mmCIF file with all atom_site columns, C-alpha atoms in Angstrom:
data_model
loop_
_atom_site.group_PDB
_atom_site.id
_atom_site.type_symbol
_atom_site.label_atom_id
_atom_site.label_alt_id
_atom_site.label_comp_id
_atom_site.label_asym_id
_atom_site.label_entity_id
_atom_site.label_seq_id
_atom_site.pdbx_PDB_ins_code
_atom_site.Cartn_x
_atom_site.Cartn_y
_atom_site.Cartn_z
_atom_site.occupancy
_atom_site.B_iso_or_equiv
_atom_site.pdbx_formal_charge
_atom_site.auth_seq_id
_atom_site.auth_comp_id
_atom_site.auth_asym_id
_atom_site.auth_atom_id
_atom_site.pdbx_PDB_model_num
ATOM 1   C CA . UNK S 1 1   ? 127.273 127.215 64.483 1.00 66.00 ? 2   UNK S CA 1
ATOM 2   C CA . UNK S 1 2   ? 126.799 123.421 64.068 1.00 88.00 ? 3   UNK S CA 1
ATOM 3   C CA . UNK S 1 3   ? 129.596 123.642 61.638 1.00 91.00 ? 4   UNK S CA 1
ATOM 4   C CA . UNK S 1 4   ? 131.943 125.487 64.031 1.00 90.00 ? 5   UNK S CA 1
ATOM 5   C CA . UNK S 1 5   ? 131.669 122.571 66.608 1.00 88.00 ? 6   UNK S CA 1
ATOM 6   C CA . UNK S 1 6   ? 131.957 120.018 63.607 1.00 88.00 ? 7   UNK S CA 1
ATOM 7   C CA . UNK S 1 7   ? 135.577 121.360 62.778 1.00 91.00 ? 8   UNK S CA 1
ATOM 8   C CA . UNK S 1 8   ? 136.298 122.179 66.361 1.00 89.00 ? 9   UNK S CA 1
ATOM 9   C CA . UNK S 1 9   ? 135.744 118.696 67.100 1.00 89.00 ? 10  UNK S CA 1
ATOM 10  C CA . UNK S 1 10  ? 138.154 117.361 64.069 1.00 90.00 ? 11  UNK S CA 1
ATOM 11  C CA . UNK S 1 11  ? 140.832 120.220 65.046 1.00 90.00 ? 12  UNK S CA 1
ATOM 12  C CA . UNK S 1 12  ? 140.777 118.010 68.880 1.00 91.00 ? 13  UNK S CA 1
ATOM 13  C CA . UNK S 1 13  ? 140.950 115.344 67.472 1.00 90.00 ? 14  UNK S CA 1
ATOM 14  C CA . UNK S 1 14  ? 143.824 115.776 64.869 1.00 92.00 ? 15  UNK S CA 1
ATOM 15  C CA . UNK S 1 15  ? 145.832 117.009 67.849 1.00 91.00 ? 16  UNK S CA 1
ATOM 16  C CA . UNK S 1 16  ? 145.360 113.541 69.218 1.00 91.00 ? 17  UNK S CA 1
ATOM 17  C CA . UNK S 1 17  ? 146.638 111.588 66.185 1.00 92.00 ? 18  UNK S CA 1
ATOM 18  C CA . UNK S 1 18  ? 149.736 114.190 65.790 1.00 92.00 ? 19  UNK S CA 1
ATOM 19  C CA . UNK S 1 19  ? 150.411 114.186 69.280 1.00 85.00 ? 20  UNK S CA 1
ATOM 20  C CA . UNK S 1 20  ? 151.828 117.735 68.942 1.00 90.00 ? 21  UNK S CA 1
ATOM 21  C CA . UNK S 1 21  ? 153.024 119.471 72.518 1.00 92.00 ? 22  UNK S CA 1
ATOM 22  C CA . UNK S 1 22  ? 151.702 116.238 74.713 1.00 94.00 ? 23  UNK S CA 1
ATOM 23  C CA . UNK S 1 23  ? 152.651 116.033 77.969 1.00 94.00 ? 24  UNK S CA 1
ATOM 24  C CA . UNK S 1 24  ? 151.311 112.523 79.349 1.00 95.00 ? 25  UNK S CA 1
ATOM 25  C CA . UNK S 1 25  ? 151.649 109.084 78.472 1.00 95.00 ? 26  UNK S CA 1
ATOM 26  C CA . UNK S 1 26  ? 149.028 106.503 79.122 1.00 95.00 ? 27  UNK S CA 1
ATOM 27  C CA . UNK S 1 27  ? 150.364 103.231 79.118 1.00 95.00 ? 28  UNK S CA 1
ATOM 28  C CA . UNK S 1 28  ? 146.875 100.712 78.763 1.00 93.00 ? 29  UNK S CA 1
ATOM 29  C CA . UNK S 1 29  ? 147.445 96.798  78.570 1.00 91.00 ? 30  UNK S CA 1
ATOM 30  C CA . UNK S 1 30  ? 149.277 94.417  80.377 1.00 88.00 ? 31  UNK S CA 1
ATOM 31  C CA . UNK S 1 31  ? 152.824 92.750  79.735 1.00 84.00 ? 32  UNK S CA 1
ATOM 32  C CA . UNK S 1 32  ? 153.320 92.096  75.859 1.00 87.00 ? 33  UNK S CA 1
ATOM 33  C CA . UNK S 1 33  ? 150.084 93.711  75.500 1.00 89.00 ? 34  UNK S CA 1
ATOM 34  C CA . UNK S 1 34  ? 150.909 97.273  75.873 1.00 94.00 ? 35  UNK S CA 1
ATOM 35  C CA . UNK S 1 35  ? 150.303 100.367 73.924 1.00 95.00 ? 36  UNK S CA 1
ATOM 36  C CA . UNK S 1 36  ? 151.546 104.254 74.733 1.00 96.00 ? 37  UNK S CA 1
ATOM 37  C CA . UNK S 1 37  ? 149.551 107.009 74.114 1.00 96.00 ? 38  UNK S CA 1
ATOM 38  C CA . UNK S 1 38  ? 150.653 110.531 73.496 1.00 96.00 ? 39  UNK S CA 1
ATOM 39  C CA . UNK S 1 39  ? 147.791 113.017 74.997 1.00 96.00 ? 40  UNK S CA 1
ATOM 40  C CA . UNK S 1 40  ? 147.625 116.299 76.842 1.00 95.00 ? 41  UNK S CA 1
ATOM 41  C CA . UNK S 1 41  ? 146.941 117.361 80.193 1.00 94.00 ? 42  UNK S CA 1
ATOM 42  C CA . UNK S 1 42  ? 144.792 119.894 79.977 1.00 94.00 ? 43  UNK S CA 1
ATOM 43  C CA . UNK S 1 43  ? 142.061 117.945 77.675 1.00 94.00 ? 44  UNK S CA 1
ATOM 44  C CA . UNK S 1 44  ? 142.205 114.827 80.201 1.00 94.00 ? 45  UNK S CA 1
ATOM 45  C CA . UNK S 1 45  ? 141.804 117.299 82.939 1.00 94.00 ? 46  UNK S CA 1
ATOM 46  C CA . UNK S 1 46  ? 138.983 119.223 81.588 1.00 93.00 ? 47  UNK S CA 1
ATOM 47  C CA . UNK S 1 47  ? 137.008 116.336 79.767 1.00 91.00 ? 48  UNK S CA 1
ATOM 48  C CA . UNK S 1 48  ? 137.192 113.379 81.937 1.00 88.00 ? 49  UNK S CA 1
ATOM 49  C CA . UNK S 1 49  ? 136.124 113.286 85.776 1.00 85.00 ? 50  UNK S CA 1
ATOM 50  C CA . UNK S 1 50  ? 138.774 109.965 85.686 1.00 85.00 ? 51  UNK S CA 1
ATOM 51  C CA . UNK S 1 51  ? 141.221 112.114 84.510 1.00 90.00 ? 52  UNK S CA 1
ATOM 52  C CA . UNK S 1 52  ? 140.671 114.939 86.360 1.00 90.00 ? 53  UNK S CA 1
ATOM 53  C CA . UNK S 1 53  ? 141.144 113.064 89.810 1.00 87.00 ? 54  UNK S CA 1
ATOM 54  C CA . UNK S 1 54  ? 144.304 110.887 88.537 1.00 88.00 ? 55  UNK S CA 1
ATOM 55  C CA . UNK S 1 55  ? 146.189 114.085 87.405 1.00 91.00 ? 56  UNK S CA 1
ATOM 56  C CA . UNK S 1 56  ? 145.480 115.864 90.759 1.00 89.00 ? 57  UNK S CA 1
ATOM 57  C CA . UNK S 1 57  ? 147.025 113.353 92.455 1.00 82.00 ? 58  UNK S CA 1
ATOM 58  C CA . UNK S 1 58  ? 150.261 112.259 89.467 1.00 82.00 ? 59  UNK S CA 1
ATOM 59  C CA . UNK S 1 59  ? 153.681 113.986 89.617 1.00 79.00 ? 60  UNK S CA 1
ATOM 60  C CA . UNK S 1 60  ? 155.663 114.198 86.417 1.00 80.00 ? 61  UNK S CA 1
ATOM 61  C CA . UNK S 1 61  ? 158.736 112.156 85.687 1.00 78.00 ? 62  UNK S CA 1
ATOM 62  C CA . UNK S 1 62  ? 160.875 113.028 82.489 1.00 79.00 ? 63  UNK S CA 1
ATOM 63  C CA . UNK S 1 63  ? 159.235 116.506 81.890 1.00 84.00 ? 64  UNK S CA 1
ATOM 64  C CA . UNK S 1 64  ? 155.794 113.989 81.105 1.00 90.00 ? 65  UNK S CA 1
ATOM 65  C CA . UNK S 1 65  ? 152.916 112.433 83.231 1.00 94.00 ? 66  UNK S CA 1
ATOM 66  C CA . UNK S 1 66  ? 152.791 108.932 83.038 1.00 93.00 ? 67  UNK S CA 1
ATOM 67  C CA . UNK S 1 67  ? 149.384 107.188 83.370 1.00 93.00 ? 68  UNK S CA 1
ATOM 68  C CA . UNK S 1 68  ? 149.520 103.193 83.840 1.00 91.00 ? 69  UNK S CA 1
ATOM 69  C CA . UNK S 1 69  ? 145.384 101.474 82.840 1.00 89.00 ? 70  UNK S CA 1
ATOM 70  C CA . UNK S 1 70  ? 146.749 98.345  83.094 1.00 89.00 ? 71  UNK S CA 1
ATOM 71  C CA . UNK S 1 71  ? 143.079 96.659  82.895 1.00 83.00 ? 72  UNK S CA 1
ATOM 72  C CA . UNK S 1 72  ? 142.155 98.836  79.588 1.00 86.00 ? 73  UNK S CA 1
ATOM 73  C CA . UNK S 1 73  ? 143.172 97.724  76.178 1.00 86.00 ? 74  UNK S CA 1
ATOM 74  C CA . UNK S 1 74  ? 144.578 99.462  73.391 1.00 89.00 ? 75  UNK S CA 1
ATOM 75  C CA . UNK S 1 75  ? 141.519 99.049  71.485 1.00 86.00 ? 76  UNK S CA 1
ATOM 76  C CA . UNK S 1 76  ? 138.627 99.894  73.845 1.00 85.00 ? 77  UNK S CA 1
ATOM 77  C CA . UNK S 1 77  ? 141.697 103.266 75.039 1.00 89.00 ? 78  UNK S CA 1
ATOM 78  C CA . UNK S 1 78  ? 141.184 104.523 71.368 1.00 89.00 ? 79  UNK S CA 1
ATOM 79  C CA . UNK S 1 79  ? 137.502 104.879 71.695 1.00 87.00 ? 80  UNK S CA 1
ATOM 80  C CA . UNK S 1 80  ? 137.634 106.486 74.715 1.00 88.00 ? 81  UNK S CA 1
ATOM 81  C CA . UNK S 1 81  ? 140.386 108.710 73.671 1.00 92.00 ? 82  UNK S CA 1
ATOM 82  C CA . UNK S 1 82  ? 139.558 109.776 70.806 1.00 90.00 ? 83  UNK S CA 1
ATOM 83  C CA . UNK S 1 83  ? 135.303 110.367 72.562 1.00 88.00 ? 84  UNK S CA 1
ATOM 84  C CA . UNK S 1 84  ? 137.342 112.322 75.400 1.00 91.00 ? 85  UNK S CA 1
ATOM 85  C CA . UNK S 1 85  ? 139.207 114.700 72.006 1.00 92.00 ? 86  UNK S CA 1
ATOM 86  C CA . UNK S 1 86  ? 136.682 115.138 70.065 1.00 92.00 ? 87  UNK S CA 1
ATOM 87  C CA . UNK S 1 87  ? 132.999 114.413 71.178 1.00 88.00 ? 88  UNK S CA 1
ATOM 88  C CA . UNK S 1 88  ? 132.006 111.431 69.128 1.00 85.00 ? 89  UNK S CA 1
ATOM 89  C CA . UNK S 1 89  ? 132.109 107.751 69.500 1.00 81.00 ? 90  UNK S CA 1
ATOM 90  C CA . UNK S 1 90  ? 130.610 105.619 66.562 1.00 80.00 ? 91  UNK S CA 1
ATOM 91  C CA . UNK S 1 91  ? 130.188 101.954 67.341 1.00 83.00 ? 92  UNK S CA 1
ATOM 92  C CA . UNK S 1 92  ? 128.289 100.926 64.119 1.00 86.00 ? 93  UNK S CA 1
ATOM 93  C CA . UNK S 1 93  ? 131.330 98.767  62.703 1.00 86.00 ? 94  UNK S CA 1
ATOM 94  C CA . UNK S 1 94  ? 131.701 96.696  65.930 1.00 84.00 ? 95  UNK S CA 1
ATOM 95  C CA . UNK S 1 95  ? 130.748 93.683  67.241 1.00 89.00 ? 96  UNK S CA 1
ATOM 96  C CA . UNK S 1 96  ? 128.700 93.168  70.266 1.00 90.00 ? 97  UNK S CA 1
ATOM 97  C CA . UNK S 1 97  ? 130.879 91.304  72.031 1.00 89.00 ? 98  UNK S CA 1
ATOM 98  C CA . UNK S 1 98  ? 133.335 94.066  71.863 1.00 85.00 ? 99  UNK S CA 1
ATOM 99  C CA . UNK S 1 99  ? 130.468 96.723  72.622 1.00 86.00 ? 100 UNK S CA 1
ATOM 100 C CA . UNK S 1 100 ? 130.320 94.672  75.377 1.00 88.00 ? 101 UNK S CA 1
ATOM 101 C CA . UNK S 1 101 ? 133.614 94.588  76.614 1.00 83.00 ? 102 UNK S CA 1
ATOM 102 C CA . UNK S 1 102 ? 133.861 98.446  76.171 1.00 82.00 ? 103 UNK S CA 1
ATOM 103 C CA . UNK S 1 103 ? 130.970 98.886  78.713 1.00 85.00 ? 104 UNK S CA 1
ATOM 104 C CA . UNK S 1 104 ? 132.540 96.566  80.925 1.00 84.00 ? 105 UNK S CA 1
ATOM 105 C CA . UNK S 1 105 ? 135.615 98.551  80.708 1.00 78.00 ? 106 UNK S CA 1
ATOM 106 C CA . UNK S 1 106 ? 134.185 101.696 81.261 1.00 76.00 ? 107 UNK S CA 1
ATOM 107 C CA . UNK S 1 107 ? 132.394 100.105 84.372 1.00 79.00 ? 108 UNK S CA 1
ATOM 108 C CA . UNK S 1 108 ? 136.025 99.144  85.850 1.00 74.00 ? 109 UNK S CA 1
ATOM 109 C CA . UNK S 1 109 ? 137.042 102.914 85.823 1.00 68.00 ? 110 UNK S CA 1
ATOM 110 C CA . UNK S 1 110 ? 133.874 104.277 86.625 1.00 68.00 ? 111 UNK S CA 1
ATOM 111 C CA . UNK S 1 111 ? 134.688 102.073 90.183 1.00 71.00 ? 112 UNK S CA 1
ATOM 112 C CA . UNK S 1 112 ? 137.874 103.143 89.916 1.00 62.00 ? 113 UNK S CA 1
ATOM 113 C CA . UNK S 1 113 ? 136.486 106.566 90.176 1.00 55.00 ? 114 UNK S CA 1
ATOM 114 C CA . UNK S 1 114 ? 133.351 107.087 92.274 1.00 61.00 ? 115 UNK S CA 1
ATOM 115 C CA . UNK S 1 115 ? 133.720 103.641 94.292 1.00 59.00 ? 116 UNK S CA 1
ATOM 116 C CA . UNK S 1 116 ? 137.320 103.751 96.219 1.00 49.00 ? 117 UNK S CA 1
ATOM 117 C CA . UNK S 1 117 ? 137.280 106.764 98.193 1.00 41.00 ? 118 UNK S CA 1
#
């Protein structure tokens, strides 16, 4: 079974890199800084509580959703992207200072999420 989930979890993920059928673009970064990512709906919806609030409440323009993270950089995004696809996050090759800033990061849209109601 364990290798059922293992390829599972690539199969997610290769659908992120290919971006085949996406539907939503998340724009992270600010001004020259910006990066576009390609991603689906239905994952965001189902795997991420953030997500699943900001595409409740987002209308489509251009037959996609468009998600702005203005405050989220391309670099911490792909972690979190690629944790919300396919279940795994390895931090070994990092720094701590970007560890770091992840957390910090993922603190911003945590009170994003549970703190502005």
């Amino acid at each position: 079974m364990t290798e059922f989930f293992k390829k599972l979890s690539q199969d997610f993920t290769q659908l992120l890199e290919n971006e085949y059928g996406y539907d939503t673009i998340v724009e992270v970064g600010e001004q020259q800084n910006t990066h576009l990512f390609k991603v689906h709906s239905a994952i965001l919806y189902q795997r991420s509580p953030y997500f699943h609030q900001k595409l409740t409440n987002t209308n489509k323009k251009n037959n996609a959703i468009e998600i702005k993270l203005p405050h989220v950089s391309a670099e911490t995004f792909t972690i979190i992207i690629k944790y919300i696809y396919g279940g795994i996050v390895s931090l070994e090759n990092f720094e701590a200072s970007f560890i770091f800033k992840l957390l910090m990061e993922a603190l911003f849209v945590y009170d994003l999420l549970y703190k502005r109601h």
